[in-house]
Short mmCIF file of C-alpha atoms in Angstrom, two decimals:
data_model
loop_
_atom_site.label_atom_id
_atom_site.label_comp_id
_atom_site.label_asym_id
_atom_site.label_seq_id
_atom_site.Cartn_x
_atom_site.Cartn_y
_atom_site.Cartn_z
CA MET D 1 0.00 0.00 0.00
CA LEU D 2 2.88 2.35 0.84
CA VAL D 3 4.50 1.68 -2.54
CA LYS D 4 1.17 2.21 -4.33
CA ASN D 5 0.57 5.50 -2.52
CA THR D 6 4.13 6.65 -3.23
CA LEU D 7 3.76 5.85 -6.92
CA ARG D 8 0.41 7.65 -6.99
CA SER D 9 2.04 10.74 -5.41
CA ILE D 10 4.86 10.69 -7.93
CA CYS D 11 2.41 10.41 -10.81
CA VAL D 12 0.24 13.25 -9.48
CA SER D 13 3.32 15.48 -9.03
CA GLY D 14 4.49 14.67 -12.53
CA LEU D 15 1.09 15.44 -14.01
CA MET D 16 0.91 18.76 -12.14
CA ALA D 17 4.37 19.75 -13.41
CA ALA D 18 3.40 18.79 -16.93
CA ALA D 19 0.19 20.78 -16.69
CA ILE D 20 2.10 23.88 -15.58
CA SER D 21 4.66 23.43 -18.35
CA VAL D 22 2.07 23.52 -21.13
CA ALA D 23 -0.47 25.91 -19.57
CA TRP D 24 1.16 28.96 -21.14
CA ALA D 25 0.86 27.42 -24.61
CA GLU D 26 -2.78 26.39 -24.16
CA ASP D 27 -3.77 29.79 -22.77
CA GLY D 28 -1.83 31.70 -25.43
CA VAL D 29 -0.30 33.85 -22.67
CA LEU D 30 3.28 33.86 -21.37
CA ARG D 31 3.44 35.36 -17.87
CA VAL D 32 6.65 37.31 -17.41
CA GLY D 33 8.08 38.17 -13.98
CA THR D 34 10.01 41.46 -14.03
CA GLU D 35 11.17 44.17 -11.62
CA GLY D 36 9.52 47.23 -13.15
CA ASP D 37 11.75 49.65 -11.22
CA ALA D 38 15.11 49.40 -12.99
CA PRO D 39 15.38 52.26 -15.52
CA GLN D 40 16.24 51.25 -19.07
CA PHE D 41 15.84 47.56 -18.18
CA SER D 42 12.33 47.33 -16.75
CA MET D 43 10.02 50.27 -16.05
CA ALA D 44 6.37 49.94 -15.01
CA ASP D 45 4.01 52.90 -15.03
CA ALA D 46 1.01 53.49 -12.76
CA ASN D 47 -1.19 51.45 -15.09
CA GLY D 48 1.13 48.45 -15.02
CA ASN D 49 2.50 48.99 -18.53
CA VAL D 50 6.10 47.78 -18.75
CA THR D 51 8.73 49.24 -21.06
CA GLY D 52 12.51 48.93 -21.37
CA PHE D 53 15.03 46.42 -22.67
CA ASP D 54 13.50 43.54 -20.72
CA ALA D 55 10.06 44.33 -22.13
CA ASP D 56 11.48 44.40 -25.67
CA ILE D 57 13.09 40.99 -25.14
CA ALA D 58 9.89 39.57 -23.64
CA ASN D 59 7.66 40.96 -26.38
CA GLY D 60 10.08 39.67 -29.01
CA ILE D 61 9.94 36.17 -27.51
CA CYS D 62 6.14 36.29 -27.34
CA ALA D 63 6.00 37.34 -31.00
CA GLU D 64 8.27 34.41 -31.94
CA LEU D 65 6.10 31.99 -29.94
CA LYS D 66 2.86 33.57 -31.18
CA VAL D 67 1.55 34.19 -27.66
CA LYS D 68 0.71 37.30 -25.65
CA CYS D 69 2.98 38.62 -22.89
CA LYS D 70 1.47 39.34 -19.48
CA PHE D 71 3.86 41.12 -17.12
CA VAL D 72 3.92 40.42 -13.38
CA VAL D 73 5.82 43.19 -11.59
CA GLN D 74 7.52 42.65 -8.22
CA THR D 75 10.82 43.38 -6.48
CA PHE D 76 13.92 41.88 -8.07
CA SER D 77 14.95 39.92 -4.97
CA SER D 78 11.58 38.14 -4.88
CA LEU D 79 11.57 36.97 -8.51
CA VAL D 80 13.59 33.74 -8.15
CA PRO D 81 11.87 32.68 -4.86
CA SER D 82 8.48 33.26 -6.51
CA MET D 83 9.22 31.02 -9.49
CA ASP D 84 7.80 27.88 -7.87
CA SER D 85 4.59 29.60 -6.72
CA ASP D 86 3.27 29.68 -10.31
CA ARG D 87 2.93 33.48 -10.30
CA PHE D 88 4.63 33.59 -13.69
CA ASP D 89 6.16 31.29 -16.30
CA VAL D 90 9.49 33.04 -16.90
CA ILE D 91 11.71 35.75 -15.44
CA ILE D 92 12.95 38.43 -17.82
CA SER D 93 14.59 41.10 -15.70
CA GLY D 94 18.26 41.46 -16.61
CA LEU D 95 18.69 38.16 -14.74
CA GLY D 96 22.33 37.10 -14.60
CA ILE D 97 23.13 33.41 -15.06
CA THR D 98 25.01 32.28 -11.94
CA ASN D 99 25.97 28.93 -10.46
CA GLU D 100 23.97 29.69 -7.31
CA ARG D 101 20.76 30.54 -9.19
CA MET D 102 21.15 27.48 -11.42
CA LYS D 103 20.61 25.35 -8.33
CA LYS D 104 17.08 26.79 -8.09
CA ILE D 105 15.98 27.56 -11.64
CA ASP D 106 16.84 26.75 -15.26
CA TYR D 107 17.88 29.27 -17.89
CA SER D 108 17.56 29.91 -21.57
CA VAL D 109 20.69 30.49 -23.62
CA PRO D 110 22.41 33.76 -22.59
CA TYR D 111 21.43 36.67 -24.83
CA ALA D 112 23.16 39.77 -23.43
CA THR D 113 25.72 40.99 -20.92
CA THR D 114 26.56 44.37 -19.40
CA PRO D 115 29.72 45.82 -17.87
CA GLN D 116 29.56 47.02 -14.27
CA TYR D 117 31.11 50.13 -12.73
CA PHE D 118 31.62 51.76 -9.35
CA VAL D 119 30.12 55.26 -9.12
CA VAL D 120 31.44 57.84 -6.65
CA PRO D 121 31.31 61.62 -6.15
CA LYS D 122 33.37 63.49 -8.74
CA ASP D 123 35.61 64.90 -6.01
CA SER D 124 36.33 61.46 -4.52
CA SER D 125 39.95 60.35 -4.34
CA LEU D 126 38.82 57.05 -5.89
CA MET D 127 38.25 58.72 -9.27
CA GLY D 128 41.90 58.29 -10.23
CA LEU D 129 42.07 54.55 -9.63
CA LYS D 130 43.10 52.42 -12.61
CA SER D 131 42.48 48.79 -11.60
CA LEU D 132 39.90 46.63 -9.83
CA ALA D 133 42.51 45.63 -7.24
CA GLU D 134 43.06 49.30 -6.36
CA ILE D 135 39.31 49.88 -6.04
CA GLU D 136 38.82 46.86 -3.78
CA LYS D 137 41.61 48.04 -1.49
CA ALA D 138 40.36 51.64 -1.38
CA LEU D 139 36.76 50.64 -0.58
CA ALA D 140 37.63 48.36 2.33
CA GLY D 141 35.52 49.51 5.28
CA LYS D 142 33.61 52.02 3.14
CA THR D 143 29.85 52.16 2.58
CA ILE D 144 28.82 50.62 -0.75
CA GLY D 145 25.30 50.45 -2.18
CA VAL D 146 23.90 47.62 -4.32
CA VAL D 147 20.45 46.36 -5.28
CA ASN D 148 19.39 43.41 -3.14
CA GLY D 149 19.47 39.96 -4.76
CA THR D 150 21.73 41.00 -7.64
CA THR D 151 25.01 39.42 -8.70
CA TYR D 152 26.61 42.76 -7.80
CA ALA D 153 25.81 42.19 -4.13
CA GLN D 154 27.54 38.80 -4.27
CA PHE D 155 30.58 40.34 -5.93
CA ILE D 156 31.00 42.97 -3.19
CA LYS D 157 30.55 40.41 -0.41
CA LYS D 158 33.26 38.24 -1.94
CA HIS D 159 35.79 40.83 -3.07
CA ILE D 160 35.34 43.58 -0.44
CA PRO D 161 34.17 41.61 2.63
CA THR D 162 34.98 44.45 5.05
CA ALA D 163 32.74 46.93 3.22
CA ASP D 164 29.66 48.31 4.93
CA LEU D 165 27.23 46.88 2.38
CA LYS D 166 23.88 48.66 1.99
CA THR D 167 21.26 46.78 -0.04
CA TYR D 168 18.11 48.17 -1.64
CA ASP D 169 14.97 46.64 -3.11
CA ALA D 170 15.07 49.04 -6.06
CA THR D 171 17.68 50.87 -8.11
CA THR D 172 15.91 54.17 -7.53
CA GLN D 173 16.24 53.76 -3.75
CA GLN D 174 19.96 53.05 -4.07
CA ASN D 175 20.52 56.08 -6.28
CA SER D 176 18.58 58.34 -3.92
CA ASP D 177 20.90 57.41 -1.05
CA LEU D 178 23.93 57.87 -3.30
CA ALA D 179 22.75 61.35 -4.30
CA ALA D 180 22.05 62.21 -0.65
CA GLY D 181 25.64 61.39 0.34
CA ARG D 182 24.78 58.31 2.40
CA LEU D 183 27.10 56.07 0.36
CA ASP D 184 30.80 56.27 -0.43
CA ALA D 185 30.17 54.37 -3.66
CA ALA D 186 27.56 52.27 -5.45
CA PHE D 187 28.12 49.31 -7.74
CA GLY D 188 25.89 48.52 -10.70
CA ASP D 189 25.65 48.01 -14.43
CA SER D 190 26.46 50.46 -17.19
CA PRO D 191 22.88 51.27 -18.31
CA THR D 192 21.81 52.04 -14.76
CA TRP D 193 24.62 54.56 -14.49
CA VAL D 194 23.94 56.13 -17.89
CA ASP D 195 20.44 56.93 -16.65
CA PHE D 196 21.56 58.17 -13.22
CA LEU D 197 24.54 60.23 -14.39
CA GLY D 198 22.37 61.94 -16.98
CA SER D 199 19.89 63.05 -14.32
CA PRO D 200 20.07 66.13 -12.02
CA ASP D 201 20.72 63.85 -9.01
CA GLY D 202 23.77 62.39 -10.76
CA ALA D 203 25.35 65.69 -11.82
CA ASN D 204 28.04 65.56 -9.13
CA PHE D 205 28.90 61.88 -9.64
CA ALA D 206 30.95 59.85 -12.10
CA ARG D 207 31.89 56.25 -12.65
CA ILE D 208 35.41 55.04 -11.97
CA ASP D 209 36.86 54.20 -15.39
CA VAL D 210 37.46 50.52 -14.62
CA LYS D 211 35.11 48.07 -16.36
CA VAL D 212 34.06 44.98 -14.38
CA THR D 213 32.60 41.98 -16.26
CA GLY D 214 31.81 38.33 -15.70
CA ALA D 215 35.33 37.55 -16.86
CA ASP D 216 36.56 39.05 -13.56
CA ASP D 217 34.56 36.48 -11.59
CA HIS D 218 32.09 34.15 -13.32
CA GLU D 219 31.10 32.63 -9.99
CA ALA D 220 29.87 35.96 -8.62
CA LEU D 221 28.87 37.88 -11.76
CA GLY D 222 27.66 35.00 -13.87
CA TYR D 223 27.76 34.28 -17.57
CA GLY D 224 25.44 36.93 -19.00
CA MET D 225 21.67 37.40 -18.89
CA GLY D 226 19.21 34.60 -19.52
CA VAL D 227 15.50 34.00 -19.23
CA GLY D 228 14.75 32.17 -15.98
CA LEU D 229 12.25 29.30 -15.86
CA ARG D 230 11.24 26.43 -13.59
CA LYS D 231 13.50 23.42 -13.23
CA GLY D 232 12.78 20.64 -15.69
CA ASN D 233 10.55 22.61 -18.05
CA THR D 234 12.45 21.34 -21.10
CA GLU D 235 9.70 22.09 -23.63
CA LEU D 236 9.54 25.77 -22.72
CA LYS D 237 13.33 26.05 -22.55
CA ALA D 238 13.69 24.68 -26.08
CA LYS D 239 11.16 27.20 -27.37
CA LEU D 240 12.80 30.08 -25.51
CA ASP D 241 16.23 29.12 -26.87
CA GLY D 242 14.90 28.98 -30.40
CA ALA D 243 13.12 32.33 -30.07
CA LEU D 244 16.16 34.06 -28.58
CA CYS D 245 18.54 32.66 -31.20
CA ASN D 246 16.23 33.94 -33.93
CA MET D 247 16.17 37.36 -32.28
CA ILE D 248 19.95 37.41 -31.89
CA ASP D 249 20.63 36.28 -35.45
CA SER D 250 18.14 38.75 -36.92
CA GLY D 251 19.62 41.67 -34.97
CA LYS D 252 16.55 42.30 -32.80
CA VAL D 253 18.46 41.94 -29.52
CA LYS D 254 21.16 44.29 -30.82
CA ALA D 255 18.55 46.85 -31.89
CA ALA D 256 16.87 46.75 -28.46
CA SER D 257 20.23 47.05 -26.70
CA GLU D 258 21.35 50.02 -28.79
CA ASN D 259 17.97 51.69 -28.35
CA TRP D 260 18.08 51.58 -24.56
CA PHE D 261 21.81 51.53 -23.79
CA LYS D 262 23.48 53.09 -26.85
CA ASP D 263 25.67 49.99 -27.10
CA ASP D 264 25.45 46.38 -28.28
CA TYR D 265 25.39 43.96 -25.35
CA THR D 266 24.39 40.93 -27.44
CA ILE D 267 25.90 37.50 -26.76
CA ALA D 268 26.10 35.33 -29.88
CA CYS D 269 23.74 32.36 -29.87
CA ASN D 270 25.46 29.15 -28.77
CA LYS D 271 22.47 26.81 -28.77
#
């Protein structure tokens, strides 16, 4: 009886997983989890309309799959934990592919990557630094801001463990504290800083001219951005990979990147 009940439980679990994996196709709607508060990547207005690079990638995928995108907006740090609650089918939110996240979710092929920079006041002595090693040494014990749940937070914890790390649920919150002088530095990606440094709040700040990429630490910074999805959903992954490769090869990812970031962050398809 125990064996029969166990087998029945396994079968029921398998059927539920299968039902979830095909529900998006049957409904004709792909539910997309995204932050909605990361300028240039994902921006949601008061009516729930989402624009930005992530939205362009999502809408491009939905067009390839001939389904409609439905965006589900929530804080970045809650996206991966929410994956198993069936709130959405995929995560498209500048989500870096990391070894730690791969324990919890699966990914599509990587489609883009961005350089990261430290931003400090223009009159900071750190402005003249020329290497990552010099920056890490100079920021020991200093207050550094990062968005919670990002690969950038992991990088700071690993490479500047003595820093006073301040984490934020949204990029806008981090940048407000930076502008108010509550941080010695903040660490984030290039498009975030383009937006901030071009604003009135960012007028007295600049990025240190040292580019940080996944090549500096794949374990912490990952292997580029991918679409996140539930473990074992092989059918959806195959369709996502195909859609993204088509978008990469046709130049649609490049066009979206250059539109929002004035640069091409595309990673060649390696399906």
